[in-house]
mmCIF file of C-alpha atoms in Angstrom:
data_model
loop_
_atom_site.group_PDB
_atom_site.id
_atom_site.type_symbol
_atom_site.label_atom_id
_atom_site.label_comp_id
_atom_site.label_asym_id
_atom_site.label_seq_id
_atom_site.Cartn_x
_atom_site.Cartn_y
_atom_site.Cartn_z
ATOM 1 C CA UNK A 1 85.207 -82.870 55.409
ATOM 2 C CA UNK A 2 83.313 -85.898 53.885
ATOM 3 C CA UNK A 3 84.251 -89.788 54.917
ATOM 4 C CA UNK A 4 85.441 -90.266 51.839
ATOM 5 C CA UNK A 5 87.869 -87.561 51.803
ATOM 6 C CA UNK A 6 89.886 -88.915 55.353
ATOM 7 C CA UNK A 7 92.287 -91.647 53.022
ATOM 8 C CA UNK A 8 92.867 -88.558 51.033
ATOM 9 C CA UNK A 9 93.701 -86.791 53.935
ATOM 10 C CA UNK A 10 96.061 -89.890 55.132
ATOM 11 C CA UNK A 11 97.755 -89.923 52.063
ATOM 12 C CA UNK A 12 98.545 -85.972 52.247
ATOM 13 C CA UNK A 13 100.023 -86.493 55.840
ATOM 14 C CA UNK A 14 102.461 -88.909 54.701
ATOM 15 C CA UNK A 15 103.446 -86.761 51.411
ATOM 16 C CA UNK A 16 104.093 -83.244 54.146
ATOM 17 C CA UNK A 17 105.801 -86.040 56.028
ATOM 18 C CA UNK A 18 108.215 -86.673 53.675
ATOM 19 C CA UNK A 19 108.444 -82.930 52.355
ATOM 20 C CA UNK A 20 109.520 -82.472 55.933
ATOM 21 C CA UNK A 21 111.791 -84.557 55.832
ATOM 22 C CA UNK A 22 113.780 -83.385 52.889
ATOM 23 C CA UNK A 23 113.369 -79.598 54.724
ATOM 24 C CA UNK A 24 115.159 -81.104 58.328
ATOM 25 C CA UNK A 25 117.817 -83.174 56.160
ATOM 26 C CA UNK A 26 118.630 -81.549 53.217
ATOM 27 C CA UNK A 27 122.163 -81.424 53.941
ATOM 28 C CA UNK A 28 122.630 -85.425 54.689
ATOM 29 C CA UNK A 29 123.563 -87.618 51.589
ATOM 30 C CA UNK A 30 119.436 -88.327 50.819
ATOM 31 C CA UNK A 31 117.821 -91.369 49.081
ATOM 32 C CA UNK A 32 114.866 -90.805 48.374
ATOM 33 C CA UNK A 33 113.942 -93.778 47.669
ATOM 34 C CA UNK A 34 113.947 -94.559 51.125
ATOM 35 C CA UNK A 35 111.975 -91.987 51.891
ATOM 36 C CA UNK A 36 109.447 -93.238 49.636
ATOM 37 C CA UNK A 37 109.721 -96.428 51.465
ATOM 38 C CA UNK A 38 109.392 -94.773 54.654
ATOM 39 C CA UNK A 39 106.408 -93.089 53.476
ATOM 40 C CA UNK A 40 105.016 -96.513 52.309
ATOM 41 C CA UNK A 41 104.749 -95.512 48.664
ATOM 42 C CA UNK A 42 106.225 -97.046 45.626
ATOM 43 C CA UNK A 43 108.743 -94.756 44.425
ATOM 44 C CA UNK A 44 107.031 -94.411 41.051
ATOM 45 C CA UNK A 45 103.556 -93.207 43.479
ATOM 46 C CA UNK A 46 105.520 -91.020 45.698
ATOM 47 C CA UNK A 47 107.031 -89.220 43.198
ATOM 48 C CA UNK A 48 103.488 -88.716 41.177
ATOM 49 C CA UNK A 49 102.090 -87.522 44.267
ATOM 50 C CA UNK A 50 105.071 -85.332 45.441
ATOM 51 C CA UNK A 51 105.279 -83.544 41.974
ATOM 52 C CA UNK A 52 101.173 -82.820 41.973
ATOM 53 C CA UNK A 53 101.832 -81.266 45.510
ATOM 54 C CA UNK A 54 104.365 -79.173 45.336
ATOM 55 C CA UNK A 55 105.149 -78.367 41.848
ATOM 56 C CA UNK A 56 108.349 -80.426 41.503
ATOM 57 C CA UNK A 57 109.393 -84.118 42.098
ATOM 58 C CA UNK A 58 111.105 -84.732 45.379
ATOM 59 C CA UNK A 59 114.590 -84.474 43.791
ATOM 60 C CA UNK A 60 114.411 -81.314 42.248
ATOM 61 C CA UNK A 61 112.332 -80.102 45.224
ATOM 62 C CA UNK A 62 115.669 -81.260 47.653
ATOM 63 C CA UNK A 63 117.919 -79.316 45.441
ATOM 64 C CA UNK A 64 115.960 -76.102 45.245
ATOM 65 C CA UNK A 65 116.529 -76.291 49.001
ATOM 66 C CA UNK A 66 120.064 -76.812 49.366
ATOM 67 C CA UNK A 67 120.526 -74.051 46.750
ATOM 68 C CA UNK A 68 118.117 -72.059 49.277
ATOM 69 C CA UNK A 69 120.273 -72.776 51.821
ATOM 70 C CA UNK A 70 123.154 -72.152 50.170
ATOM 71 C CA UNK A 71 122.306 -68.551 48.802
ATOM 72 C CA UNK A 72 121.444 -67.738 53.166
ATOM 73 C CA UNK A 73 125.280 -69.344 54.008
ATOM 74 C CA UNK A 74 127.139 -67.596 50.793
ATOM 75 C CA UNK A 75 125.057 -63.994 52.154
ATOM 76 C CA UNK A 76 127.142 -64.857 55.713
ATOM 77 C CA UNK A 77 130.257 -64.460 53.925
ATOM 78 C CA UNK A 78 130.619 -68.734 53.996
ATOM 79 C CA UNK A 79 133.413 -69.921 51.432
ATOM 80 C CA UNK A 80 131.617 -71.011 48.201
ATOM 81 C CA UNK A 81 133.272 -74.644 48.651
ATOM 82 C CA UNK A 82 132.467 -74.716 52.453
ATOM 83 C CA UNK A 83 129.066 -73.857 51.034
ATOM 84 C CA UNK A 84 128.623 -76.368 48.445
ATOM 85 C CA UNK A 85 129.522 -79.023 51.551
ATOM 86 C CA UNK A 86 127.212 -77.533 53.858
ATOM 87 C CA UNK A 87 124.159 -78.108 52.068
ATOM 88 C CA UNK A 88 124.881 -81.286 51.191
ATOM 89 C CA UNK A 89 126.102 -81.156 47.713
ATOM 90 C CA UNK A 90 129.488 -83.610 46.982
ATOM 91 C CA UNK A 91 130.815 -82.118 44.118
ATOM 92 C CA UNK A 92 131.461 -78.012 44.064
ATOM 93 C CA UNK A 93 131.433 -78.250 40.175
ATOM 94 C CA UNK A 94 127.584 -79.758 40.314
ATOM 95 C CA UNK A 95 126.616 -76.963 43.098
ATOM 96 C CA UNK A 96 128.046 -74.336 41.420
ATOM 97 C CA UNK A 97 126.136 -75.550 37.749
ATOM 98 C CA UNK A 98 122.847 -76.417 39.648
ATOM 99 C CA UNK A 99 123.020 -72.799 41.667
ATOM 100 C CA UNK A 100 123.366 -70.798 38.452
ATOM 101 C CA UNK A 101 120.420 -72.548 36.633
ATOM 102 C CA UNK A 102 118.380 -71.298 40.079
ATOM 103 C CA UNK A 103 119.422 -68.176 40.851
ATOM 104 C CA UNK A 104 120.775 -67.314 37.460
ATOM 105 C CA UNK A 105 124.395 -66.498 38.835
ATOM 106 C CA UNK A 106 127.595 -68.457 39.736
ATOM 107 C CA UNK A 107 127.554 -68.958 44.042
ATOM 108 C CA UNK A 108 130.896 -66.136 43.444
ATOM 109 C CA UNK A 109 129.125 -63.820 41.880
ATOM 110 C CA UNK A 110 126.126 -64.275 44.094
ATOM 111 C CA UNK A 111 128.208 -63.704 47.078
ATOM 112 C CA UNK A 112 130.109 -60.965 45.766
ATOM 113 C CA UNK A 113 126.933 -58.898 44.984
ATOM 114 C CA UNK A 114 125.589 -59.638 48.365
ATOM 115 C CA UNK A 115 128.507 -58.214 50.071
ATOM 116 C CA UNK A 116 128.405 -55.573 47.918
ATOM 117 C CA UNK A 117 124.919 -55.081 49.131
ATOM 118 C CA UNK A 118 125.804 -55.049 52.540
ATOM 119 C CA UNK A 119 127.918 -52.697 52.213
ATOM 120 C CA UNK A 120 125.734 -49.844 50.513
ATOM 121 C CA UNK A 121 123.195 -50.891 53.806
ATOM 122 C CA UNK A 122 126.020 -50.363 56.368
ATOM 123 C CA UNK A 123 126.826 -46.740 54.744
ATOM 124 C CA UNK A 124 123.526 -45.647 54.407
ATOM 125 C CA UNK A 125 120.661 -47.575 55.685
ATOM 126 C CA UNK A 126 117.703 -45.624 53.830
ATOM 127 C CA UNK A 127 119.341 -46.682 50.877
ATOM 128 C CA UNK A 128 116.933 -49.988 51.560
ATOM 129 C CA UNK A 129 113.801 -48.623 52.200
ATOM 130 C CA UNK A 130 111.748 -47.075 50.037
ATOM 131 C CA UNK A 131 111.337 -43.476 50.481
ATOM 132 C CA UNK A 132 107.152 -43.419 51.269
ATOM 133 C CA UNK A 133 107.947 -45.745 54.543
ATOM 134 C CA UNK A 134 111.063 -44.273 55.511
ATOM 135 C CA UNK A 135 108.969 -41.014 56.042
ATOM 136 C CA UNK A 136 106.290 -42.567 57.615
ATOM 137 C CA UNK A 137 108.226 -44.355 60.305
ATOM 138 C CA UNK A 138 110.556 -40.508 60.429
ATOM 139 C CA UNK A 139 114.005 -42.309 59.797
ATOM 140 C CA UNK A 140 114.383 -39.707 56.904
ATOM 141 C CA UNK A 141 116.208 -37.252 59.199
ATOM 142 C CA UNK A 142 117.758 -39.483 61.517
ATOM 143 C CA UNK A 143 121.437 -40.255 61.620
ATOM 144 C CA UNK A 144 122.074 -44.260 62.110
ATOM 145 C CA UNK B 1 101.680 -47.727 32.971
ATOM 146 C CA UNK B 2 102.115 -49.562 35.990
ATOM 147 C CA UNK B 3 103.872 -52.492 35.691
ATOM 148 C CA UNK B 4 104.458 -54.155 38.781
ATOM 149 C CA UNK B 5 103.772 -54.088 42.459
ATOM 150 C CA UNK B 6 106.859 -54.485 44.204
ATOM 151 C CA UNK B 7 106.402 -53.815 48.209
ATOM 152 C CA UNK B 8 103.794 -54.959 49.641
ATOM 153 C CA UNK B 9 103.401 -53.754 54.024
ATOM 154 C CA UNK B 10 101.904 -56.256 56.603
ATOM 155 C CA UNK B 11 101.485 -54.135 60.062
ATOM 156 C CA UNK B 12 102.825 -56.354 63.128
ATOM 157 C CA UNK B 13 102.834 -56.357 66.076
ATOM 158 C CA UNK B 14 106.795 -57.989 67.193
ATOM 159 C CA UNK B 15 108.905 -58.276 64.315
ATOM 160 C CA UNK B 16 110.801 -60.685 65.872
ATOM 161 C CA UNK B 17 107.976 -62.687 66.014
ATOM 162 C CA UNK B 18 106.581 -61.860 62.632
ATOM 163 C CA UNK B 19 110.401 -63.042 61.144
ATOM 164 C CA UNK B 20 109.872 -66.362 62.858
ATOM 165 C CA UNK B 21 106.467 -67.072 61.652
ATOM 166 C CA UNK B 22 106.713 -65.810 57.902
ATOM 167 C CA UNK B 23 110.253 -67.738 57.273
ATOM 168 C CA UNK B 24 109.932 -70.828 59.886
ATOM 169 C CA UNK B 25 106.383 -71.337 59.161
ATOM 170 C CA UNK B 26 105.272 -70.416 56.054
ATOM 171 C CA UNK B 27 108.643 -71.121 54.526
ATOM 172 C CA UNK B 28 108.804 -67.363 53.006
ATOM 173 C CA UNK B 29 112.501 -66.098 52.690
ATOM 174 C CA UNK B 30 114.734 -62.749 54.046
ATOM 175 C CA UNK B 31 115.226 -60.279 51.372
ATOM 176 C CA UNK B 32 116.479 -57.267 53.587
ATOM 177 C CA UNK B 33 117.243 -57.334 56.829
ATOM 178 C CA UNK B 34 118.596 -53.899 58.211
ATOM 179 C CA UNK B 35 119.036 -52.388 61.730
ATOM 180 C CA UNK B 36 117.763 -48.430 61.450
ATOM 181 C CA UNK B 37 118.777 -47.016 64.670
ATOM 182 C CA UNK B 38 117.777 -47.891 68.204
ATOM 183 C CA UNK B 39 115.282 -51.205 68.371
ATOM 184 C CA UNK B 40 114.582 -50.234 64.673
ATOM 185 C CA UNK B 41 114.769 -52.700 61.707
ATOM 186 C CA UNK B 42 113.987 -52.825 58.188
ATOM 187 C CA UNK B 43 112.669 -56.126 57.434
ATOM 188 C CA UNK B 44 110.763 -57.676 53.838
ATOM 189 C CA UNK B 45 110.668 -61.104 53.100
ATOM 190 C CA UNK B 46 109.598 -62.677 49.559
ATOM 191 C CA UNK B 47 107.030 -65.933 49.132
ATOM 192 C CA UNK B 48 108.893 -69.256 48.256
ATOM 193 C CA UNK B 49 108.402 -68.888 44.498
ATOM 194 C CA UNK B 50 108.178 -64.744 43.879
ATOM 195 C CA UNK B 51 111.392 -63.218 44.849
ATOM 196 C CA UNK B 52 110.987 -60.319 43.167
ATOM 197 C CA UNK B 53 107.690 -59.286 45.605
ATOM 198 C CA UNK B 54 108.880 -57.646 49.436
ATOM 199 C CA UNK B 55 106.995 -57.824 51.805
ATOM 200 C CA UNK B 56 107.350 -55.444 54.672
ATOM 201 C CA UNK B 57 106.801 -56.694 58.194
ATOM 202 C CA UNK B 58 106.193 -53.117 59.008
ATOM 203 C CA UNK B 59 106.064 -52.693 62.941
ATOM 204 C CA UNK B 60 103.223 -51.192 64.645
ATOM 205 C CA UNK B 61 105.512 -48.459 66.784
ATOM 206 C CA UNK B 62 105.779 -45.038 67.759
ATOM 207 C CA UNK B 63 107.461 -42.918 65.328
ATOM 208 C CA UNK B 64 107.188 -40.877 62.145
ATOM 209 C CA UNK B 65 103.593 -40.779 61.346
ATOM 210 C CA UNK B 66 102.606 -43.214 64.169
ATOM 211 C CA UNK B 67 101.715 -41.018 67.351
ATOM 212 C CA UNK B 68 101.045 -43.253 70.834
ATOM 213 C CA UNK B 69 97.201 -43.049 70.208
ATOM 214 C CA UNK B 70 97.645 -44.438 66.035
ATOM 215 C CA UNK B 71 99.740 -46.835 67.588
ATOM 216 C CA UNK B 72 97.123 -48.216 70.096
ATOM 217 C CA UNK B 73 94.421 -48.155 67.540
ATOM 218 C CA UNK B 74 96.391 -49.847 65.182
ATOM 219 C CA UNK B 75 97.394 -52.607 67.471
ATOM 220 C CA UNK B 76 93.921 -53.288 69.121
ATOM 221 C CA UNK B 77 92.512 -53.194 65.269
ATOM 222 C CA UNK B 78 95.758 -55.798 63.919
ATOM 223 C CA UNK B 79 95.099 -58.002 66.950
ATOM 224 C CA UNK B 80 91.443 -58.314 66.506
ATOM 225 C CA UNK B 81 91.616 -59.507 63.024
ATOM 226 C CA UNK B 82 90.262 -56.348 61.508
ATOM 227 C CA UNK B 83 93.043 -56.932 58.322
ATOM 228 C CA UNK B 84 92.958 -59.013 55.776
ATOM 229 C CA UNK B 85 96.598 -57.850 53.643
ATOM 230 C CA UNK B 86 96.547 -60.419 50.341
ATOM 231 C CA UNK B 87 95.752 -63.663 48.864
ATOM 232 C CA UNK B 88 98.698 -66.256 48.640
ATOM 233 C CA UNK B 89 97.947 -69.328 46.555
ATOM 234 C CA UNK B 90 99.910 -72.854 46.163
ATOM 235 C CA UNK B 91 99.962 -76.134 44.013
ATOM 236 C CA UNK B 92 97.655 -78.012 46.412
ATOM 237 C CA UNK B 93 95.741 -76.753 48.721
ATOM 238 C CA UNK B 94 95.669 -79.544 51.476
ATOM 239 C CA UNK B 95 99.270 -80.300 50.873
ATOM 240 C CA UNK B 96 99.833 -77.055 52.380
ATOM 241 C CA UNK B 97 97.321 -76.999 54.728
ATOM 242 C CA UNK B 98 98.363 -80.011 56.695
ATOM 243 C CA UNK B 99 101.803 -78.379 56.518
ATOM 244 C CA UNK B 100 100.916 -75.272 58.236
ATOM 245 C CA UNK B 101 99.196 -77.248 60.652
ATOM 246 C CA UNK B 102 101.629 -79.471 61.908
ATOM 247 C CA UNK B 103 103.416 -75.992 62.057
ATOM 248 C CA UNK B 104 100.928 -74.346 64.024
ATOM 249 C CA UNK B 105 99.659 -72.099 62.107
ATOM 250 C CA UNK B 106 95.782 -71.409 63.011
ATOM 251 C CA UNK B 107 93.119 -71.280 60.509
ATOM 252 C CA UNK B 108 89.883 -69.757 60.471
ATOM 253 C CA UNK B 109 88.326 -72.011 57.505
ATOM 254 C CA UNK B 110 89.515 -75.050 56.292
ATOM 255 C CA UNK B 111 89.796 -75.786 53.168
ATOM 256 C CA UNK B 112 86.313 -75.265 51.419
ATOM 257 C CA UNK B 113 85.123 -75.818 47.656
ATOM 258 C CA UNK B 114 84.903 -72.382 46.190
ATOM 259 C CA UNK B 115 83.634 -71.875 42.410
ATOM 260 C CA UNK B 116 87.175 -70.381 41.624
ATOM 261 C CA UNK B 117 88.594 -73.807 43.279
ATOM 262 C CA UNK B 118 89.569 -74.298 47.155
ATOM 263 C CA UNK B 119 90.141 -71.601 49.541
ATOM 264 C CA UNK B 120 91.186 -71.716 53.393
ATOM 265 C CA UNK B 121 91.735 -68.508 55.452
ATOM 266 C CA UNK B 122 94.840 -68.531 58.516
ATOM 267 C CA UNK B 123 96.524 -65.782 60.566
ATOM 268 C CA UNK B 124 99.252 -64.764 61.061
ATOM 269 C CA UNK B 125 101.376 -64.231 64.674
ATOM 270 C CA UNK B 126 99.860 -60.790 64.814
ATOM 271 C CA UNK B 127 96.438 -61.414 63.803
ATOM 272 C CA UNK B 128 96.099 -60.588 60.131
ATOM 273 C CA UNK B 129 94.141 -62.790 57.788
ATOM 274 C CA UNK B 130 95.376 -64.536 54.488
ATOM 275 C CA UNK B 131 93.237 -66.370 51.954
ATOM 276 C CA UNK B 132 94.879 -69.511 50.776
ATOM 277 C CA UNK B 133 93.966 -70.613 47.684
ATOM 278 C CA UNK B 134 94.200 -73.319 45.198
ATOM 279 C CA UNK B 135 93.052 -72.253 41.759
ATOM 280 C CA UNK B 136 90.407 -74.226 39.092
ATOM 281 C CA UNK B 137 93.410 -75.477 36.505
#
């Protein structure tokens, strides 16, 4: 690494810290201006650098992280309204709209599909596994 | 005509440890996690922005075509870092490198300029190595 690249690395560390902060505190009411202040950036500069590193503005990244976690909770059969609150959305209507925008389906449809998928795997685990892998592992003629 | 790659197999030494590495350190999402009888599990993860590609975290364990000698040989080869199953990409290699290092991921090569962009090499918890690249715009 050249000496000229050191300030750039310092900059990157601050952006990475901001991203990790969002990853850890996504469920809390986050003030992205405060995160920019914490990282010692102007809000405009922070948004620009964050977007160039992660392909999304901090706000859109926060929504993505919340929806990703929501998918995990829905798959565990947590009720939709509770999921919305647990991942940090103030309104379940905006949660449903943003969830649909990201995944292409409503939270309740997603949950129903996950439930069906789980039931199918419980009935016959081999439906989850491509045949070649099942044969390689010797699962083909097993009763689970 | 072949259209898409749907599954990619990565041989791992320990599925629980691989689950932690791929999910918590690389940020992958669990796609399928199904018990397959005593001590066995079908576990696949997907890259954060590529939900249609399942990476099978396949344990090197006895059963089927894997006899005791094959298991011993495979484990030794994986541990030694013989296999490089895939190339991954990111928007910004320096930021991704910093983040992964802060999570304890081991790099064999730091970000280096190549003719096509930047590349770094990291290893997973089993010993498989991966190229991580940022392509020129």
